[in-house]
Every structure is written in C-alpha cells, then in structure tokens.
PDB file of C-alpha atoms in Angstrom:
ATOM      1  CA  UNK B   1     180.812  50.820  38.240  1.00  0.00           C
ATOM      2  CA  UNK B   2     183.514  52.751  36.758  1.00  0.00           C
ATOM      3  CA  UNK B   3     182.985  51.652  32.984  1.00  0.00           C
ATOM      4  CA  UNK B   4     179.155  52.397  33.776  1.00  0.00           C
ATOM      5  CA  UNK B   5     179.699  55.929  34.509  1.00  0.00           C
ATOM      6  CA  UNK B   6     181.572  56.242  32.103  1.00  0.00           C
ATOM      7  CA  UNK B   7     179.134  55.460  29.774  1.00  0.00           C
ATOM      8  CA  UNK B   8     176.555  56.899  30.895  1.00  0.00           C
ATOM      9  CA  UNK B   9     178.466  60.277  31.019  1.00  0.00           C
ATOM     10  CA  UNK B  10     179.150  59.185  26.991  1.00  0.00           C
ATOM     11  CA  UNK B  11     175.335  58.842  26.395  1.00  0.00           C
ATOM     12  CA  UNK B  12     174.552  61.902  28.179  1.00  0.00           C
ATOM     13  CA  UNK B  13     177.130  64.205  26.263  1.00  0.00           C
ATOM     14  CA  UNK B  14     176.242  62.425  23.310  1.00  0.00           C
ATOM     15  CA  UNK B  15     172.211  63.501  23.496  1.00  0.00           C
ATOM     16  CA  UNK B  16     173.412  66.681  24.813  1.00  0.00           C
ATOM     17  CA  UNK B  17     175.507  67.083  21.548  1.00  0.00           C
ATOM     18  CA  UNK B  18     172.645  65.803  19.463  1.00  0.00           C
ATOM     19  CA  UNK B  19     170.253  68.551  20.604  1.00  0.00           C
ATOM     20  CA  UNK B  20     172.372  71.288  20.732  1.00  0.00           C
ATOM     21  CA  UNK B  21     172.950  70.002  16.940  1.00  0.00           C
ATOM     22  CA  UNK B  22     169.284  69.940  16.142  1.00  0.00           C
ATOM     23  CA  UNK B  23     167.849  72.128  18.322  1.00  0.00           C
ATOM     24  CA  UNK B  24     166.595  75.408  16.529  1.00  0.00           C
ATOM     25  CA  UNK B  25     165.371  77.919  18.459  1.00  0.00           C
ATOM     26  CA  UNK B  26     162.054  79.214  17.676  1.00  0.00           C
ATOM     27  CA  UNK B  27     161.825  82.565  16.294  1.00  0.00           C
ATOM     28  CA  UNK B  28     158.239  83.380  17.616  1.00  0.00           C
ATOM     29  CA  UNK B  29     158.997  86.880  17.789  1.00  0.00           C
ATOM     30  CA  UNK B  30     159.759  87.858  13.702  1.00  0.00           C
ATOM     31  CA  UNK B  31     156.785  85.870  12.410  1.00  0.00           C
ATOM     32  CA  UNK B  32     154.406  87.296  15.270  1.00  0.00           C
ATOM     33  CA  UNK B  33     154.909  91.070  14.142  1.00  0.00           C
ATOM     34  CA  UNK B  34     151.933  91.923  11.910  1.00  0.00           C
ATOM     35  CA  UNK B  35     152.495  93.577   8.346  1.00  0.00           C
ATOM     36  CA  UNK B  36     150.030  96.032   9.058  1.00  0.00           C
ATOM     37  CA  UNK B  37     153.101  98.000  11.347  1.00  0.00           C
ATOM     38  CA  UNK B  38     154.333  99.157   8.377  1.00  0.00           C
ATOM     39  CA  UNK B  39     152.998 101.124   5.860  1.00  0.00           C
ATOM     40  CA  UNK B  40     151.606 100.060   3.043  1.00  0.00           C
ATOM     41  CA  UNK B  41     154.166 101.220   1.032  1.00  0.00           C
ATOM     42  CA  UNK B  42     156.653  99.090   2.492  1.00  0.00           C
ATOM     43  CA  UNK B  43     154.039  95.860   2.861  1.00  0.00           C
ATOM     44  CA  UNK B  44     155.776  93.858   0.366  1.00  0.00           C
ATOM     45  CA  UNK B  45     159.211  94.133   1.377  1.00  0.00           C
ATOM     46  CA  UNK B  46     158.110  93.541   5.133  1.00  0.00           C
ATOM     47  CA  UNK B  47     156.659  90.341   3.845  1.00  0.00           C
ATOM     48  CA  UNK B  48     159.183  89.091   1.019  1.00  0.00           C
ATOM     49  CA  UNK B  49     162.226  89.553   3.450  1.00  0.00           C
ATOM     50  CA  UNK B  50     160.453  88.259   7.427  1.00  0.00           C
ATOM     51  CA  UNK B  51     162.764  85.221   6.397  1.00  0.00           C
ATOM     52  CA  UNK B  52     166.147  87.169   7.170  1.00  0.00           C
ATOM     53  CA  UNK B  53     164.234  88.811  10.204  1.00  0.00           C
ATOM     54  CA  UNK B  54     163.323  84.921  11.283  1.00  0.00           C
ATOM     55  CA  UNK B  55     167.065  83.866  10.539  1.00  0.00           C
ATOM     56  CA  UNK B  56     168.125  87.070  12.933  1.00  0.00           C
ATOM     57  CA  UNK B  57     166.078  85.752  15.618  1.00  0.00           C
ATOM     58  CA  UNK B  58     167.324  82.425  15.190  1.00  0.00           C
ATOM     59  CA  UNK B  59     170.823  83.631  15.599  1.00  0.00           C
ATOM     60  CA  UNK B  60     170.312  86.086  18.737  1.00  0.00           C
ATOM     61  CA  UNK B  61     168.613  82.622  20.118  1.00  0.00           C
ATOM     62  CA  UNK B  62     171.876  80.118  19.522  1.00  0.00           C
ATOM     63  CA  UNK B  63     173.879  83.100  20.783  1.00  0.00           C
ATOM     64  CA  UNK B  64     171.614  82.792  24.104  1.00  0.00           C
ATOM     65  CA  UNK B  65     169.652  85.570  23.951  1.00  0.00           C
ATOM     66  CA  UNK B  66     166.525  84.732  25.915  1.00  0.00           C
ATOM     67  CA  UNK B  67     164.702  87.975  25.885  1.00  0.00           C
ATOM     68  CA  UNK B  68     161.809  88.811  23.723  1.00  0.00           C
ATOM     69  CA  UNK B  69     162.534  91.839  24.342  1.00  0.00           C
ATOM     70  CA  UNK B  70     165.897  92.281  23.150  1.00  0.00           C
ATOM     71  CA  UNK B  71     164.697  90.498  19.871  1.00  0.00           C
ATOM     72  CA  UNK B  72     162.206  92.979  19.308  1.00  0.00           C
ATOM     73  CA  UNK B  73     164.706  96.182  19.431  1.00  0.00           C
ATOM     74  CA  UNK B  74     167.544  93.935  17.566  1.00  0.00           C
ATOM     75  CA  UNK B  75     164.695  93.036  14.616  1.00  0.00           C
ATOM     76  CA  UNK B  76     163.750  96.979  14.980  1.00  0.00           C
ATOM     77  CA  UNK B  77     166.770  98.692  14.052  1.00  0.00           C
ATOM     78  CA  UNK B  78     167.675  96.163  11.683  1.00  0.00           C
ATOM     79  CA  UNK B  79     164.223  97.104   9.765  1.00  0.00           C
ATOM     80  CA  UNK B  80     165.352 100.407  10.182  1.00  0.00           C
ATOM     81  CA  UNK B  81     169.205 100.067   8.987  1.00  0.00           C
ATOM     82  CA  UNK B  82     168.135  98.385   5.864  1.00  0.00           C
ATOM     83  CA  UNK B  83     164.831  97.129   5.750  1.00  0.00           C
ATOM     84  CA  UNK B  84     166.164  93.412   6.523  1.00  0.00           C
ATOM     85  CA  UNK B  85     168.120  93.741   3.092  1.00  0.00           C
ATOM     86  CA  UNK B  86     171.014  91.822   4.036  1.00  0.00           C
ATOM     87  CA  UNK B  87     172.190  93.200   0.735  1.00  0.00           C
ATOM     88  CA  UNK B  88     171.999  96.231   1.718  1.00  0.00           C
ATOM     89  CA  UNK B  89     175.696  98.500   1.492  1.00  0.00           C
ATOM     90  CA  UNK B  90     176.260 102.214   1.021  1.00  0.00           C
ATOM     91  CA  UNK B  91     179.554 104.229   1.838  1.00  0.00           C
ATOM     92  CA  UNK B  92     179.003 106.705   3.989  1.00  0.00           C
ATOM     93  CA  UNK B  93     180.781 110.702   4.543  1.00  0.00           C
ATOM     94  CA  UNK B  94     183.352 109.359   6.116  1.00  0.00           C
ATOM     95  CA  UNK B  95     184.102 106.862   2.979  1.00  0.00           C
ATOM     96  CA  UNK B  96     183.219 103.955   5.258  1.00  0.00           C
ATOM     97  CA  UNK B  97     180.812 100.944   4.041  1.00  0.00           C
ATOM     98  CA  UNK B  98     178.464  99.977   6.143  1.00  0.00           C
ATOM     99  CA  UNK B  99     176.739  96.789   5.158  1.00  0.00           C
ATOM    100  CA  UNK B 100     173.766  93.922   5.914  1.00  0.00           C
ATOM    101  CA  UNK B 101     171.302  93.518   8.266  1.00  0.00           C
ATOM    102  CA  UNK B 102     172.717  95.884  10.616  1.00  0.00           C
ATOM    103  CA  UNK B 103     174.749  98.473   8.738  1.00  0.00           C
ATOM    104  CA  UNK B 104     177.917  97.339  10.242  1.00  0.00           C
ATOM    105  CA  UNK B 105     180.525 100.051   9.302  1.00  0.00           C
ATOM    106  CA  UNK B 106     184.155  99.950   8.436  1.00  0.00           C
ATOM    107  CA  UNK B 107     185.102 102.330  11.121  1.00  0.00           C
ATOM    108  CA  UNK B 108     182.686 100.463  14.150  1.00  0.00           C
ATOM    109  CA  UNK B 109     181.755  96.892  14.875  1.00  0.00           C
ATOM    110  CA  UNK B 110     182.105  95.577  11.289  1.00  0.00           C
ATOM    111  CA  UNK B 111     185.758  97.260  11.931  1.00  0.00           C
ATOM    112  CA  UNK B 112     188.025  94.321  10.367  1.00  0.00           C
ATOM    113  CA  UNK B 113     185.555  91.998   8.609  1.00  0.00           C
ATOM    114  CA  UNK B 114     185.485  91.803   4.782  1.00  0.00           C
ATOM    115  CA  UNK B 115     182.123  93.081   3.096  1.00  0.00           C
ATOM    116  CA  UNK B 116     180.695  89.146   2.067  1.00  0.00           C
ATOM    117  CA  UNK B 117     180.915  88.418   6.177  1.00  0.00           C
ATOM    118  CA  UNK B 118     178.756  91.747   7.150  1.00  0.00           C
ATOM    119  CA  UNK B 119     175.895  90.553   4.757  1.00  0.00           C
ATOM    120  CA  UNK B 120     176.305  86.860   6.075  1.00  0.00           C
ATOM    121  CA  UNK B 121     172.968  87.103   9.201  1.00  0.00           C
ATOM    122  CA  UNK B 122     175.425  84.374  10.795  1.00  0.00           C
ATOM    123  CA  UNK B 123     178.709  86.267  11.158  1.00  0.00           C
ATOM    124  CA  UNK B 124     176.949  89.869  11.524  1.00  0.00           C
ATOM    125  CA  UNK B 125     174.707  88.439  14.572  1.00  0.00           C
ATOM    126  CA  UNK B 126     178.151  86.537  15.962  1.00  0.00           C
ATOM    127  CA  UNK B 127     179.843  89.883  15.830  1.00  0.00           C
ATOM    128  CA  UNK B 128     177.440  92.127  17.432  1.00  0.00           C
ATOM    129  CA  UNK B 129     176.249  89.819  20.235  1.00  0.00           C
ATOM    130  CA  UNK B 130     180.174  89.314  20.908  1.00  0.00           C
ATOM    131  CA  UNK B 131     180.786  93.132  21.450  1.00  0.00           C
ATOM    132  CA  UNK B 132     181.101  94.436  24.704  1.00  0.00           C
ATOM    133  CA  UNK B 133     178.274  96.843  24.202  1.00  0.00           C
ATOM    134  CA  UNK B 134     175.926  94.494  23.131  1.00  0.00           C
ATOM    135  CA  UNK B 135     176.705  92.748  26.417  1.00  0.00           C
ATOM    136  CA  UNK B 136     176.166  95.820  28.664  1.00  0.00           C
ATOM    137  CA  UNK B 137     173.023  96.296  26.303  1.00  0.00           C
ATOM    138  CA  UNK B 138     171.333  92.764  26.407  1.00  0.00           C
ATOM    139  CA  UNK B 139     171.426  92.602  30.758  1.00  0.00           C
ATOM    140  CA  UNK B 140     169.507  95.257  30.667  1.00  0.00           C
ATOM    141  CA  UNK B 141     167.097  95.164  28.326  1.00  0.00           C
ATOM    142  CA  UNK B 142     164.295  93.587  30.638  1.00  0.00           C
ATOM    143  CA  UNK B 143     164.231  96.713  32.703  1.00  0.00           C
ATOM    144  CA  UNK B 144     163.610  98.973  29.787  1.00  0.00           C
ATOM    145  CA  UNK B 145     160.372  99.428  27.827  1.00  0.00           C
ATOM    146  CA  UNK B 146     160.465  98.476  24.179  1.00  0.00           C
ATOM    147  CA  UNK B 147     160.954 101.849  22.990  1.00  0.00           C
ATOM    148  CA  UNK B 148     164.239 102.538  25.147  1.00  0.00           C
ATOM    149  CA  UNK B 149     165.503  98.801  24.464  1.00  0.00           C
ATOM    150  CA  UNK B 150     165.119  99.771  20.414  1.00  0.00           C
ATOM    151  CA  UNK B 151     166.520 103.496  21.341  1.00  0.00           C
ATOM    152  CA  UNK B 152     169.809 102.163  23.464  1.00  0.00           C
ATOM    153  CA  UNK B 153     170.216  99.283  21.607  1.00  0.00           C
ATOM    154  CA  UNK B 154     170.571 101.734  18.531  1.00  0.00           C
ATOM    155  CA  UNK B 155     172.520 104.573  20.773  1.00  0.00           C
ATOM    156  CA  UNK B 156     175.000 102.057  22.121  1.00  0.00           C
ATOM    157  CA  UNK B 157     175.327  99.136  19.922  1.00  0.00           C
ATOM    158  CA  UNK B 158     174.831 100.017  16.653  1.00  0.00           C
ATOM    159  CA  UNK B 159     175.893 103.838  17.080  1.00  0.00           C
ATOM    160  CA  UNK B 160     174.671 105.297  14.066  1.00  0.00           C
ATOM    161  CA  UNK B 161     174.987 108.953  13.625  1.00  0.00           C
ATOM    162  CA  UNK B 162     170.977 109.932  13.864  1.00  0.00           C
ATOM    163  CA  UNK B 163     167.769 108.374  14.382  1.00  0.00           C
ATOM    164  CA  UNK B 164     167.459 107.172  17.467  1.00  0.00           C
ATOM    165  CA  UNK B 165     164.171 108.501  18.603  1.00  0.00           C
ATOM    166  CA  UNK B 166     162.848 107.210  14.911  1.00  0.00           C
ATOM    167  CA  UNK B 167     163.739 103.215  15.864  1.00  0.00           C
ATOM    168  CA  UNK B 168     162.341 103.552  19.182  1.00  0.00           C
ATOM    169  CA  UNK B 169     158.733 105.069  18.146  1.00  0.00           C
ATOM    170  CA  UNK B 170     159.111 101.756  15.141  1.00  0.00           C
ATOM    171  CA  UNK B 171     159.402  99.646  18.414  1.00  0.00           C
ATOM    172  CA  UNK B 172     155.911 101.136  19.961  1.00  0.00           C
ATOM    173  CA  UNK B 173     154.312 100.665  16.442  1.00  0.00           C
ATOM    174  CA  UNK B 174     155.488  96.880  16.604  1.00  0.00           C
TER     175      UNK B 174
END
C-alpha cells in the first residue's frame, strides 16, 4: 500500500508539473480590446505591438492574477507609459531612466535592475507584481471601477509624477 501511494503521489506531482509547464494562461483580455479605442492616429501601433500587451497578460496570469480587472488597468497604463514599446527608455529631470512596458525608473521599482531586464515583459511583470504596492493594489481591485483600478494602480504602483486622471479616462474608453 505504501509503494502505491507513493506512486500515485509521483504521478500526481508529475501531471501537476506537466501542466503548470504547459499551461498558458489565456490572455482574453489584450486581444478583446478593440482598435477603434484609440485614435486613429495611433491605430497602427495599437495593432503592430497587442503582442507585448498579450505577453503582459500572460505574465500577470502565471503570476496569479485572476482579475480581469486588474489586467485591464495594468494593460492601461502600460499603453499609456509607452505605448506597449517595450523599447521604450527616456531619462527623466531627475537623470533617472525609466524603461519598457511600464516605465520602471532608476529611482522606484526598477530601483536595482540593469536597463536589458526593465525591457524584458518577463522580469518587468515579475518585479511589479512582487512589490508590496502592487499587492495592496491587486486585493482590491474588484471593488473599484475600471477607471479607479487604472487611476490607483497608476497613483500607487507605478507612481509617476502626473497623469493619473489621463490613464483612468483611457480605462473608460477601453
């Protein structure tokens, strides 16, 4: 009986294994949000770069993040930051760089990694759903409208120095 449950515990940690290792999570969310939410001006971007929005999703997902909702203000801001330009790096006043998907800066949450990490999706999404106020943030979010999950998400994860009120109308539009 003993050997038995021990192999059955085997089989079941080895399936378990086996889809957690195959198992991606579906980003329904990023290739749900129609082009025509942004203007026409920005059409082509939207449309050329929904990939990095779907591999943002995908990430949020593995890292357990369950909520539409949260995806939705997370794919917001990072439309926002850099139009999902993973790319994307500027140094700011303060002679900071802030870089990728979600701007992280020098002197906040990309504090301590080097610039090719912030515009890996991987390690950016790792870093911000590991800080504490993502955390706070993400229990939350289901009691919030769209708008305010985009506006806090941007007020107290991301902390950029203006714009709130811009990501959170965005997240009505979306």
């Amino acid at each position: 009986a003993r050997y038995t449950e021990r192999a059955m515990g085997m089989t079941t940690t080895c399936l378990l294994a086996a889809f957690l290792l195959f198992h991606q999570p579906e980003a329904k969310v990023a290739k749900a949000i129609p082009v025509t939410c942004v203007s026409k001006g920005e059409r082509h971007n939207f449309e050329s770069r929904r990939g990095t929005a779907i591999e943002i999703e995908t990430r949020l997902r593995e890292h357990g993040v369950r909520s539409d909702k949260a995806v939705m203000a997370v794919l917001v801001n990072s439309w926002f930051e850099c139009g999902w330009n993973k790319n994307e790096a500027y140094m700011d006043s303060n002679h900071a760089w802030s870089v990728g998907v979600f701007q992280l800066n020098d002197k906040g949450l990309g504090g301590g990694m080097s610039i090719a990490a912030r515009k890996d999706v991987e390690r950016s999404v790792s870093q911000l759903v590991r800080s504490r106020n993502f955390q706070a943030w993400v229990k939350n979010v289901d009691r919030m409208s769209v708008y305010d999950a985009a506006y806090h998400f941007s007020k107290m994860v991301l902390r950029p120095a203006r714009g709130h009120g811009k990501r959170a109308e965005t997240a009505r539009r979306w």
